[in-house]
Tab-separated table of C-alpha atoms and ligand atoms in Angstrom:
chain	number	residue	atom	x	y	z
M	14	UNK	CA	-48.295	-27.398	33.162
M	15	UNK	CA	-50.393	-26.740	36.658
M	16	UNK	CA	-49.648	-29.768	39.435
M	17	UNK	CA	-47.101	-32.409	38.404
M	18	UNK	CA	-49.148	-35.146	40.029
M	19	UNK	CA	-51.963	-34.399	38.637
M	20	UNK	CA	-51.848	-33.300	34.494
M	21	UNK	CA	-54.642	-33.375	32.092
M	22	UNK	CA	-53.285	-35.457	29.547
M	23	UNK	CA	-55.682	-33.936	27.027
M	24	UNK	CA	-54.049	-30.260	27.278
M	25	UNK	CA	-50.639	-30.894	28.298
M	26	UNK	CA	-49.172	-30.180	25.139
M	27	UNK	CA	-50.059	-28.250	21.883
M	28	UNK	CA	-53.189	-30.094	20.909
M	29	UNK	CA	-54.556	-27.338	18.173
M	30	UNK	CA	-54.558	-27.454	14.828
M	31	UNK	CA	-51.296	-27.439	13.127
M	32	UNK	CA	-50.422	-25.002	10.467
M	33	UNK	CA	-49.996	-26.565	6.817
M	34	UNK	CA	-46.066	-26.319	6.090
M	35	UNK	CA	-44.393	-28.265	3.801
M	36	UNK	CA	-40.539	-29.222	3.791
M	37	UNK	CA	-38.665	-31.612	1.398
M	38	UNK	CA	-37.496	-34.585	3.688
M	39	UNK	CA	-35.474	-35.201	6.149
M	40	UNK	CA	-36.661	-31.460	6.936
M	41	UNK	CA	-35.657	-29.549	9.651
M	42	UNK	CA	-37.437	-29.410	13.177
M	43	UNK	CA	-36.198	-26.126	13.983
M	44	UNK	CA	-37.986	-24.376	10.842
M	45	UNK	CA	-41.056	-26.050	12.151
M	46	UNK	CA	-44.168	-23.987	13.647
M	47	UNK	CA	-45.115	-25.171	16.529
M	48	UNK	CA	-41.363	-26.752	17.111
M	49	UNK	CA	-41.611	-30.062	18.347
M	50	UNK	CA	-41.167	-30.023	21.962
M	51	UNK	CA	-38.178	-32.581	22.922
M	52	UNK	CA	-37.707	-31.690	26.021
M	53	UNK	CA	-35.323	-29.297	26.022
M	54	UNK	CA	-36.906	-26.883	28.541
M	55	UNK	CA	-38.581	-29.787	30.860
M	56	UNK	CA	-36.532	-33.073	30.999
M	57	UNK	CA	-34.745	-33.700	34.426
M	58	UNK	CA	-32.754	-36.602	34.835
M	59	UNK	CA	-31.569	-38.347	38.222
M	60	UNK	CA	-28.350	-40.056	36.749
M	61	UNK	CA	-29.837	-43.013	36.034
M	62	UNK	CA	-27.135	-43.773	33.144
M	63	UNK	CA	-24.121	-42.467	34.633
M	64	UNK	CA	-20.754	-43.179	32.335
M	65	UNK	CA	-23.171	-45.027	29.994
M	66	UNK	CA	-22.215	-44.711	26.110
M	67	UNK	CA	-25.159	-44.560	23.987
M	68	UNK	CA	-25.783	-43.908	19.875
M	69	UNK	CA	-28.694	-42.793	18.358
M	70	UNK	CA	-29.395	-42.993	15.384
M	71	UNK	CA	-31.498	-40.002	13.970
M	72	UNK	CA	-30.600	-37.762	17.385
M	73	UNK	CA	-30.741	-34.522	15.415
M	74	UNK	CA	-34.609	-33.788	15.273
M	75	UNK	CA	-37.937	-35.586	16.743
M	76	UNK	CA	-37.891	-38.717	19.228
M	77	UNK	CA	-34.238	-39.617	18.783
M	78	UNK	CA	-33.307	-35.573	19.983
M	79	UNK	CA	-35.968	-36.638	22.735
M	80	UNK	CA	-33.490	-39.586	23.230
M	81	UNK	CA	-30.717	-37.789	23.022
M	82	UNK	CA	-31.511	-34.745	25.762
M	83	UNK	CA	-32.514	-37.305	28.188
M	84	UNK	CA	-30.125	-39.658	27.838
M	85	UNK	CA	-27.385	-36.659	28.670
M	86	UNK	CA	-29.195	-35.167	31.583
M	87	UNK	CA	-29.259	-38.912	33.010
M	88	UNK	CA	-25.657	-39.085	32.774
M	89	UNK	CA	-24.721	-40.670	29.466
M	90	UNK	CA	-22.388	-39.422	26.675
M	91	UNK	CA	-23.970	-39.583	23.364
M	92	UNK	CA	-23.360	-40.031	19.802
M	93	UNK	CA	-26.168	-38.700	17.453
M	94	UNK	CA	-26.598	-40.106	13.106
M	95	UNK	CA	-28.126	-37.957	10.605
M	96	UNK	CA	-28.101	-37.287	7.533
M	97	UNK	CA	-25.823	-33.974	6.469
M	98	UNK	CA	-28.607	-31.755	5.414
M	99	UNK	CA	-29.875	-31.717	8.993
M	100	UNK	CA	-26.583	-30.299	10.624
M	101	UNK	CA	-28.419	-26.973	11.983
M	102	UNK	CA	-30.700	-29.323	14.254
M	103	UNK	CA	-27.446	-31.422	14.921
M	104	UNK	CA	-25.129	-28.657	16.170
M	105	UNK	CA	-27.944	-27.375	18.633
M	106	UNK	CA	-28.497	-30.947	20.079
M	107	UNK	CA	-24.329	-30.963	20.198
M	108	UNK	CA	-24.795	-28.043	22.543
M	109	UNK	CA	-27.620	-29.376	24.675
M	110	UNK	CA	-25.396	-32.302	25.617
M	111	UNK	CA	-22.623	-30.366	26.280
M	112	UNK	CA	-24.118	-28.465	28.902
M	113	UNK	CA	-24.448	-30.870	30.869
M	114	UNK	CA	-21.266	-31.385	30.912
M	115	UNK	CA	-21.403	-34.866	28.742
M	116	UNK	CA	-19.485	-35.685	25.712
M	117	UNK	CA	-21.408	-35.026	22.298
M	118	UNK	CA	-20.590	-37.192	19.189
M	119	UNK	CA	-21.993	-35.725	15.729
M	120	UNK	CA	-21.980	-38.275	12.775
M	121	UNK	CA	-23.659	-37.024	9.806
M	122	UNK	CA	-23.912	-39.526	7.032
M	123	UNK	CA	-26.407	-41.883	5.238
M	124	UNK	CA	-27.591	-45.161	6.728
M	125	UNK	CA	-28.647	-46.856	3.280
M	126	UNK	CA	-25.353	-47.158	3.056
M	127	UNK	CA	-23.524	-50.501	4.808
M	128	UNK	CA	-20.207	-49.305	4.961
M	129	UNK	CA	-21.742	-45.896	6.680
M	130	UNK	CA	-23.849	-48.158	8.994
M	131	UNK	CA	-21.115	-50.076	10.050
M	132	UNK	CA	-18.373	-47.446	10.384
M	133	UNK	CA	-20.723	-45.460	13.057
M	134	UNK	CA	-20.112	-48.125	15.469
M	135	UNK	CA	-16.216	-48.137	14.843
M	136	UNK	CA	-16.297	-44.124	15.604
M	137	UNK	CA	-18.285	-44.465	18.924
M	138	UNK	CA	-16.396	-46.852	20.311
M	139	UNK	CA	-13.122	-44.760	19.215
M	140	UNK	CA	-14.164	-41.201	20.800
M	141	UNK	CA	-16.503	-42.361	23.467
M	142	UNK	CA	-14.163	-45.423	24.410
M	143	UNK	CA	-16.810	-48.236	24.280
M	144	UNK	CA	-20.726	-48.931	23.406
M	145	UNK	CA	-23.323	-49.829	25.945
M	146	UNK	CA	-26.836	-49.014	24.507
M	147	UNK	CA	-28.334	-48.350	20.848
M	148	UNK	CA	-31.250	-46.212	20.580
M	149	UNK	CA	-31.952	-46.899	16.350
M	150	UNK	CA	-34.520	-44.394	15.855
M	151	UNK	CA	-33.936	-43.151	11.902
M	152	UNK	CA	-36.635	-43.851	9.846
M	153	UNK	CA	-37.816	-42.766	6.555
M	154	UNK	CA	-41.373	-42.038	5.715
M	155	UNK	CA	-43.085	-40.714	2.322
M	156	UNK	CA	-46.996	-41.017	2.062
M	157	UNK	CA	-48.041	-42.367	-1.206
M	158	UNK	CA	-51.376	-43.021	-1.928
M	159	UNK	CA	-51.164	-45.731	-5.103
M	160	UNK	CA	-49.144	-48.684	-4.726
M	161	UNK	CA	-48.582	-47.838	-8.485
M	162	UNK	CA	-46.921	-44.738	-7.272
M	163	UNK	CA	-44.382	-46.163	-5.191
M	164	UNK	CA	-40.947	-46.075	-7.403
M	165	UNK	CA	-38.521	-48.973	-6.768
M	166	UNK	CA	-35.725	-46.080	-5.151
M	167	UNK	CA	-38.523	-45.142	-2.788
M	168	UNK	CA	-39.469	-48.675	-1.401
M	169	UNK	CA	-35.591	-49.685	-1.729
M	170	UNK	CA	-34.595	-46.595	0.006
M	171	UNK	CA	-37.431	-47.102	2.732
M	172	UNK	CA	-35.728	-50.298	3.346
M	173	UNK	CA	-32.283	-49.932	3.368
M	174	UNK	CA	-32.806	-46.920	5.850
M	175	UNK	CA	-35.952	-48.473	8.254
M	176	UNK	CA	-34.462	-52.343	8.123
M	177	UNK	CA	-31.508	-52.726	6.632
M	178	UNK	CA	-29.373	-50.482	8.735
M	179	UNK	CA	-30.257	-51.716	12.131
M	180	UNK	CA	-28.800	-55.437	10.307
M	181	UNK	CA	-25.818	-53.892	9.970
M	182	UNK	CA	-25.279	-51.612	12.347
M	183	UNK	CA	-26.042	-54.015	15.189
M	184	UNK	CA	-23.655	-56.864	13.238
M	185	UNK	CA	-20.993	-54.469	13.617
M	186	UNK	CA	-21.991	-53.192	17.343
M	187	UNK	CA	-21.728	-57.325	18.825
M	188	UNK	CA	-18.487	-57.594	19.097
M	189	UNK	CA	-18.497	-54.201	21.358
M	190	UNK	CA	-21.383	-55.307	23.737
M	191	UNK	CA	-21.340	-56.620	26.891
M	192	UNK	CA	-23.603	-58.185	29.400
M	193	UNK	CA	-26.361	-55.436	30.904
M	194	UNK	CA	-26.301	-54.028	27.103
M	195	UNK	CA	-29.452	-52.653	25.737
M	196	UNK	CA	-30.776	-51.948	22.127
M	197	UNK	CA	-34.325	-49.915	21.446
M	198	UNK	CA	-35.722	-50.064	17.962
M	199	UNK	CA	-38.031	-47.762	16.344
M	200	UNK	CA	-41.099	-49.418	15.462
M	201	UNK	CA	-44.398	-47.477	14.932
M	202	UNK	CA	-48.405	-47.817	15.053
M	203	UNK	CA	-47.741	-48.442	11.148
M	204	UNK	CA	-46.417	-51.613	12.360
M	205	UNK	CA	-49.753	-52.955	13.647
M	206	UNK	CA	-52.561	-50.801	12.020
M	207	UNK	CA	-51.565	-49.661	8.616
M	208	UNK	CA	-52.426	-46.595	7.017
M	209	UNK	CA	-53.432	-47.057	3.281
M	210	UNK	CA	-51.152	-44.092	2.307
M	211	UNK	CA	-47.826	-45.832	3.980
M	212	UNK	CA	-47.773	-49.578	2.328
M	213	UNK	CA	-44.055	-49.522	1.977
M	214	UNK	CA	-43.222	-47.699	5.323
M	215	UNK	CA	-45.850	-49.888	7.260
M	216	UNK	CA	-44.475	-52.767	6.088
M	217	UNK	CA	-40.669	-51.669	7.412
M	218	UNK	CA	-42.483	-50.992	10.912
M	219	UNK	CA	-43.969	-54.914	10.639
M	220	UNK	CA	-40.581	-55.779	10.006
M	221	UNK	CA	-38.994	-53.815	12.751
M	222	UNK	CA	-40.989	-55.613	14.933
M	223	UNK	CA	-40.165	-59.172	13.969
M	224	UNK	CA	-36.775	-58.234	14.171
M	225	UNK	CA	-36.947	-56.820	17.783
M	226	UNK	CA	-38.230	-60.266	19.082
M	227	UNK	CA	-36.088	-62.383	17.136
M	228	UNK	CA	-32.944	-60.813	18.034
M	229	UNK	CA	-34.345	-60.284	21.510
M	230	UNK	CA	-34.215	-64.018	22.151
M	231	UNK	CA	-31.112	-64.347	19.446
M	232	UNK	CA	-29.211	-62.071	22.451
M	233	UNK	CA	-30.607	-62.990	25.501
M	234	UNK	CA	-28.101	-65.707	26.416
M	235	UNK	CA	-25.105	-62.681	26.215
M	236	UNK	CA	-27.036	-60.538	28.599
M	237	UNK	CA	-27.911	-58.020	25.564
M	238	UNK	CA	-31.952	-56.905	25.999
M	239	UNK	CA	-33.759	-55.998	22.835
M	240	UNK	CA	-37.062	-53.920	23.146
M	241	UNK	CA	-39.341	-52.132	20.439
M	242	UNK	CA	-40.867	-48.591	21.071
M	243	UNK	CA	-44.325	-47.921	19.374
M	244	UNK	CA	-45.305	-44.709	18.448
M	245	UNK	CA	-48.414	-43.289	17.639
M	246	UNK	CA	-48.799	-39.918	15.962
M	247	UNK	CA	-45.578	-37.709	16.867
M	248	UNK	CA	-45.403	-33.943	15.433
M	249	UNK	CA	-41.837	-34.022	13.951
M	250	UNK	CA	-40.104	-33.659	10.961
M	251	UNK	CA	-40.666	-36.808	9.450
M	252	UNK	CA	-44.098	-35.938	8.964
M	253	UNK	CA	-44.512	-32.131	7.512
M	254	UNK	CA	-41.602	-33.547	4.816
M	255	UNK	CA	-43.666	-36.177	3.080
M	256	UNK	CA	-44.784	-38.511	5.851
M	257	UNK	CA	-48.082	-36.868	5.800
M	258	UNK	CA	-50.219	-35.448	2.921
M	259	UNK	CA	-49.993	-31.535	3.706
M	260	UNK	CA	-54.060	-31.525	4.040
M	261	UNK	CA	-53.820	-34.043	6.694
M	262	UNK	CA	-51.343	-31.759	8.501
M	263	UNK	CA	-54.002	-29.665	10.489
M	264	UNK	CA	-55.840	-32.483	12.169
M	265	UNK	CA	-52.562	-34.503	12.718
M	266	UNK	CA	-53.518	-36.964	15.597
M	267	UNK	CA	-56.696	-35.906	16.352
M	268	UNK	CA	-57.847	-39.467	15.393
M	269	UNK	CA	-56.091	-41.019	19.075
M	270	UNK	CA	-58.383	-41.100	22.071
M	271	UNK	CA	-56.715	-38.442	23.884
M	272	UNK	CA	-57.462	-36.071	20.589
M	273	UNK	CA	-54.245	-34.654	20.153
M	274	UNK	CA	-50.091	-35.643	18.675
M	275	UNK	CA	-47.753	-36.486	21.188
M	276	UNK	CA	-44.544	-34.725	21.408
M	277	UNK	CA	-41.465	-36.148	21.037
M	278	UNK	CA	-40.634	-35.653	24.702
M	279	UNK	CA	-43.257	-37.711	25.601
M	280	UNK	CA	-41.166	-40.436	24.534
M	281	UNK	CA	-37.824	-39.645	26.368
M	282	UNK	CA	-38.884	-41.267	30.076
M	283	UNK	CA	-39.453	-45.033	27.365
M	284	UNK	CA	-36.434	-44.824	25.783
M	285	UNK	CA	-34.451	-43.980	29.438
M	286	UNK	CA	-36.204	-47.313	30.806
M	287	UNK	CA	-35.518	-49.446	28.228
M	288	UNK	CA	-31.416	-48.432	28.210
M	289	UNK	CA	-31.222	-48.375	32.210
M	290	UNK	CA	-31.292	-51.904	34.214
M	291	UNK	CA	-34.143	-50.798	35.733
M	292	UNK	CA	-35.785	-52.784	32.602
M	293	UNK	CA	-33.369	-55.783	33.134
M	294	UNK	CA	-36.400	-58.330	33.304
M	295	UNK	CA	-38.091	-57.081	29.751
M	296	UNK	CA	-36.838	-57.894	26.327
M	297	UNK	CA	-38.555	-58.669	23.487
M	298	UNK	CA	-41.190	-56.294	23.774
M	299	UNK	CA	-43.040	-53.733	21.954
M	300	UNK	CA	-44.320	-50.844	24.290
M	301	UNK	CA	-46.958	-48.425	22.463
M	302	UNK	CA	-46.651	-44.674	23.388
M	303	UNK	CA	-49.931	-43.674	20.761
M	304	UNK	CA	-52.546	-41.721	22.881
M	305	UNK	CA	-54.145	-44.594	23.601
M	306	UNK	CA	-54.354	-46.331	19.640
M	307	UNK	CA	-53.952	-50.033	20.354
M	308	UNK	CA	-51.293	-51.918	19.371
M	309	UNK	CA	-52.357	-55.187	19.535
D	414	NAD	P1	-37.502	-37.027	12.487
D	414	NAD	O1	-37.543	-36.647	11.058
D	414	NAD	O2	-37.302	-35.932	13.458
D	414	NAD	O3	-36.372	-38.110	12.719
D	414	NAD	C1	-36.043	-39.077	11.761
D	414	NAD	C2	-34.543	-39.004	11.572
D	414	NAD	O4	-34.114	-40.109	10.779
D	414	NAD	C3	-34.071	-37.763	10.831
D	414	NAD	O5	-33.840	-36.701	11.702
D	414	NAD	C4	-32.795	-38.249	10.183
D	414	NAD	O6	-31.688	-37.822	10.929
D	414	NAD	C5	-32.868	-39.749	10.260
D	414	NAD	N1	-32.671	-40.336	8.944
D	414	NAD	C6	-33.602	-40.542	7.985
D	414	NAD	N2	-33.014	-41.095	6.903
D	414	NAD	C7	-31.696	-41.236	7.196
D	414	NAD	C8	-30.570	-41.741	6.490
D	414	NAD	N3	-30.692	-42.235	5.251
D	414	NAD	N4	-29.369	-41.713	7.095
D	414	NAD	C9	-29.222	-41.202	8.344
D	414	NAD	N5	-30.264	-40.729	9.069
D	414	NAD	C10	-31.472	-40.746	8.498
D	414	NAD	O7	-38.834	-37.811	12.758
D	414	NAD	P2	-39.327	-38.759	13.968
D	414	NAD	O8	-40.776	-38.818	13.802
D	414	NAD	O9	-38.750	-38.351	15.250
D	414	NAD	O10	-38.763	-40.178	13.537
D	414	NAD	C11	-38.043	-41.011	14.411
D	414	NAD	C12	-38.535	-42.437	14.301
D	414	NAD	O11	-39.834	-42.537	14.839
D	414	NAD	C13	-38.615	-42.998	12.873
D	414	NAD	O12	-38.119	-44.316	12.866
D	414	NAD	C14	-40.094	-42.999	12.608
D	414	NAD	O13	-40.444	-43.983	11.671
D	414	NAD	C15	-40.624	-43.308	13.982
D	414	NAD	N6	-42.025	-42.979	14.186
D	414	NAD	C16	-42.437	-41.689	14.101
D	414	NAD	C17	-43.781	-41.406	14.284
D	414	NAD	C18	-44.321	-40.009	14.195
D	414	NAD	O14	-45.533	-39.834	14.188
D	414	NAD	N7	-43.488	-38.984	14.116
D	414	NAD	C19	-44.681	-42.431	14.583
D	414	NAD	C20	-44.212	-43.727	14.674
D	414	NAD	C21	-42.877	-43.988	14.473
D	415	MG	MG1	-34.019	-34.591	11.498
């Protein structure tokens, strides 16, 4: 990075090919090549969510470790979901928090499952002694290019992980959150402009986002803002594990405008906004981070 006021967003990050490299999902972002940059080595905070208690959901690898990092350097103590298999990425995103001094919550466990879902909320509330913003950023993504292909465990799993968790991890969250209380979703570009590869994660995304403005207004009168994230393509896990057909690794994102992925840290500053009050006047919304893809 030369000036800070003044970066090319074209060459900022990695934006070469990417080497073909195949993992069976979730995968794991350390085993990666290039590893996804989350912002380990660059994100500063200015303690914009002091004493805040925040759980994300997917915090081991990708955005949500994005989340994660930045939500600890602001000030917050955090609670990360995954699912076992990822613990090596979870145990090094334990020690991030901790050096800065904030409280690290690791709960490894499935989210197609509603008694999991629901018993996250009961733990974060127990060890970090109350709930204040949810950052649901798990997701599950398997390219498949017939509809014929798609086996009922696949679209039911793609479901019960994209949609059906945030239903029942927010039912059990209300009774924990109080006026000034925030939740972010994980929508995607899938969600407007569907790939012909991702009909049964595309159509989660769609739903993701009906369910961000509905509950927006839903929560409004408690003082609880609602907001949707948008990404575009993100190098991460999700996609050298299935999410992508290996041959469409190399030129991953080259199709945005600005001719390149983004990295998950790219997404931290969004995700910081939406839980702080300085976002107090926007719910309901959908905010695209996509190298300039529209989301319209
Ligand atoms: P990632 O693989 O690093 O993170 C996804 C995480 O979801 C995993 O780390 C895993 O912990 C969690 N997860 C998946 N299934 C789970 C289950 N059953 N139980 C518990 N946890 C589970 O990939 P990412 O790209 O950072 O994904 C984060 C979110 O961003 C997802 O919702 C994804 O759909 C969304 N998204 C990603 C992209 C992209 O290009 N990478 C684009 C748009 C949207
Ligand atoms: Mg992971």
């Amino acid at each position: 990075m030369s000036n800070e006021q003044n970066v090319n967003p074209l060459n900022e990050y990695y934006n070469d090919e990417y080497p073909k490299q195949p993992q069976s999902p979730p995968g794991l972002q350390k085993e990666m090549d290039p590893v996804p940059d989350c912002g380990e080595e660059s994100y500063k905070g200015t303690g914009k969510l002091e004493g805040k208690r925040i759980l994300v959901t997917g915090g081991d690898s990708g955005i949500g470790r994005a989340a994660a990092i930045a939500y600890a350097r602001e000030g917050a103590d955090v609670a990360i979901v995954y699912l076992p298999e990822e613990q090596p990425d979870a145990d090094d995103v334990k020690s991030l928090i901790e050096a800065e001094g904030k409280k690290a919550v690791l709960i490894p466990g499935d989210l197609k499952s509603e008694e999991f879902s629901k018993e996250i909320v009961k733990k974060v509330v127990d060890e970090l002694g109350g709930l204040d913003v949810l950052a649901l950023v798990a997701g599950k993504q398997q390219s498949t290019s017939n509809i014929e292909d798609i086996t009922t465990e696949q679209l039911t799993s793609t479901f019960e992980t994209n949609v059906y968790s945030m239903f029942w991890t927010i039912q059990a969250a209300i009774p924990h959150l109080s006026e000034g209380a925030s939740i972010i979703t994980t929508t995607s570009i899938q969600g407007f402009s569907p790939s012909q590869n991702l009909l049964d994660y595309a159509s989660t995304k769609f739903a993701i986002r009906g369910f961000t403005i509905a509950l927006a207004k839903q929560l409004a009168p408690k003082g609880i803002r609602v907001n949707g994230i948008a990404p575009g393509p993100i190098w991460t896990a999700l996609q050298i594990s299935g999410g992508q057909p290996q041959e469409k690794i190399p030129e991953f994102g080259k199709e945005t405008p600005l001719n390149r992925a983004g990295q998950p840290a790219e997404l931290a500053d969004m995700y910081v906004y939406l839980a702080s009050a300085k976002s107090n006047y926007v719910t309901g919304e959908i905010i695209g981070i996509t190298g300039g893809l529209p989301i319209a």
